[in-house]
Amino acid sequence: MRTRIKEILEQGTGASLCSFSGWVRSVRSSKGICFIVLNDGSTVDGIQIVVESALPNFSHICRVGTGTALTVAGALVESPASGQKWELAARSIEIIGGADDSYPLQKKRHSFEYLRTISHLRPRTNTFGAVFRLRSRLALAVHQFFSEQNFLYVHTPIITASDCEGAGELFRVSTLDAADPPTLDGQPDFSQDFFGQKTGLTVSGQLEGELFALAFGDVYTFGPTFRAENSNTARHASEFWMIEPEMAFANLSDDADLAEKFVRYLCRFALEECADDMAFFDRHIENGLIERIRGVAEADFVRMEYSDAIDRLQRSGVTFTYPVEWGLDLQTEHERCITEQIVGGATFILNYPKDIKAFYMRQNNDGRTVAAMDLLVPKIGEIIGGSQREERLDRLERRMAETGIAREPLWWYLDSRRWGSCPHAGFGLGFERLVMYLSGMDNIRDVIPFPRTPRHCEF
Ligand code: 4AD
Ligand code: MG
């Protein structure tokens, strides 16, 4: 039976004879002895194996290449060398899969740009090992948090007929012959398509989430999300994962309370449950990361009105590329200025102008803003977008008419306001932006296993 390196390192000499399988990270040999670092993905460091010349296949083993798959049996002993507590004195080593010097990961360090071109191999590097272990653990933390809060987990559909955000960024799902679709009045006739109507990949599970919130009270979705948005930035992906809670009988302030509790929980979880990988990020990716995350885990998040934010940006004396004016959306440069310079920490911006936000947000009494909230964090800007929803049927219908959203395809959404409607609120947390924030990684392409961005979809 294969033991994971992480387990054995935690147990120490308790288990004296053990067997590992993994991939060679480095080989160093001198007369009559050879040292191999083997990594099986369970830890950043792997384990050092000491191979002595008494081993029958010693001469072969000394010549294995980086990347070779090995199975090693031996005894765990205290390491006399600095840098590791334990090492493995090999009794037998079997070469499972060889790797010659054409293996691309020979050097210790490669640029992230280069590693993106070999995303089939980059999980075998220290940095990406740490990133994807953190990502996996955080997914568990998300479910654990909502389970502790008694939220119901709902799987909202991936193929959908509605564009929740109304921004026209749906990827089309169709089985019509693209070269020669059936037409009606010169347009493709989607009534002949697979679902008998126009469909696409979801941009958000929110609308369906709302329906479940109006039955179960507190719910959340956590799934893949797709946006055909032509933004080639370090924070946008065409396929990303989003966590969307929705609460019935809740207003904007309850929504911000939940978001704050959630983000702090995830920070604490990363520090406590992913300590080794976080220490790695602190050493190699962003100095001071652990201090920064600890600060967020303990601090109260600032809440600022949008109008206030505009005011303070205008008075900041900073020169921006994009204009700052009441009624305009905040750009990343503005968001970062607020959270990094003006506040110096996580900041909610509340009550945005209605014209820059989606149709479903609750209209405030001032007639010009809606009960929206974005959570901004240093380095990234927006990490969460949410709102209280418009629960009043007449107001919702009026807003849909004003913004040109057709009522007919959303008849079911309107029905939810017809019977037993109630104040409710929710938000969406971009999972990759969270992983970026907690790891210090700068590019969204480096926190998702196989990134999809405009003009790029390998595998
Ligand atoms: O602000 P957004 O567009 O909000 C919604 O989709 C709402 N329906 C959520 C809700 O209220 N249930 O997206 C929410 C979050 C953003 O704050 C951001 O973190 C992330 O999703 N996000 C993206 N992440 C990566 N790549 C993209 N293209 C993203 N677009 C949004
Ligand atoms: Mg948003």
PDB file of C-alpha atoms in Angstrom, residues 234-235 313 320 330-345 347 376-382 442:
ATOM      1  CA  ALA A 234      -5.235  39.251 -15.127  1.00  0.00           C
ATOM      2  CA  ARG A 235      -8.562  38.999 -13.237  1.00  0.00           C
ATOM      3  CA  LEU A 313     -11.678  59.456  -5.084  1.00  0.00           C
ATOM      4  CA  PHE A 320      -6.642  58.121 -13.008  1.00  0.00           C
ATOM      5  CA  LEU A 330     -15.719  52.121 -10.700  1.00  0.00           C
ATOM      6  CA  GLN A 331     -12.748  50.781 -12.672  1.00  0.00           C
ATOM      7  CA  THR A 332     -10.108  48.521 -11.139  1.00  0.00           C
ATOM      8  CA  GLU A 333      -7.758  51.508 -10.642  1.00  0.00           C
ATOM      9  CA  HIS A 334     -10.473  53.268  -8.599  1.00  0.00           C
ATOM     10  CA  GLU A 335     -11.312  50.135  -6.628  1.00  0.00           C
ATOM     11  CA  ARG A 336      -7.670  49.583  -5.763  1.00  0.00           C
ATOM     12  CA  CYS A 337      -7.210  53.207  -4.755  1.00  0.00           C
ATOM     13  CA  ILE A 338     -10.160  52.951  -2.354  1.00  0.00           C
ATOM     14  CA  THR A 339      -9.119  49.697  -0.746  1.00  0.00           C
ATOM     15  CA  GLU A 340      -5.328  50.215  -0.809  1.00  0.00           C
ATOM     16  CA  GLN A 341      -4.881  53.938  -0.256  1.00  0.00           C
ATOM     17  CA  ILE A 342      -8.061  55.498   1.110  1.00  0.00           C
ATOM     18  CA  VAL A 343      -9.133  52.693   3.458  1.00  0.00           C
ATOM     19  CA  GLY A 344      -6.203  50.310   3.706  1.00  0.00           C
ATOM     20  CA  GLY A 345      -8.317  47.162   3.946  1.00  0.00           C
ATOM     21  CA  THR A 347     -14.193  47.730   1.846  1.00  0.00           C
ATOM     22  CA  LEU A 376     -13.208  45.401  -2.709  1.00  0.00           C
ATOM     23  CA  VAL A 377      -9.905  44.031  -1.458  1.00  0.00           C
ATOM     24  CA  PRO A 378      -6.311  45.237  -1.890  1.00  0.00           C
ATOM     25  CA  LYS A 379      -4.441  44.056  -5.007  1.00  0.00           C
ATOM     26  CA  ILE A 380      -7.553  42.627  -6.665  1.00  0.00           C
ATOM     27  CA  GLY A 381     -10.358  45.138  -6.422  1.00  0.00           C
ATOM     28  CA  GLU A 382     -13.831  43.564  -6.688  1.00  0.00           C
ATOM     29  CA  ASP A 442      -1.199  37.831  -9.596  1.00  0.00           C
TER      30      ASP A 442
END
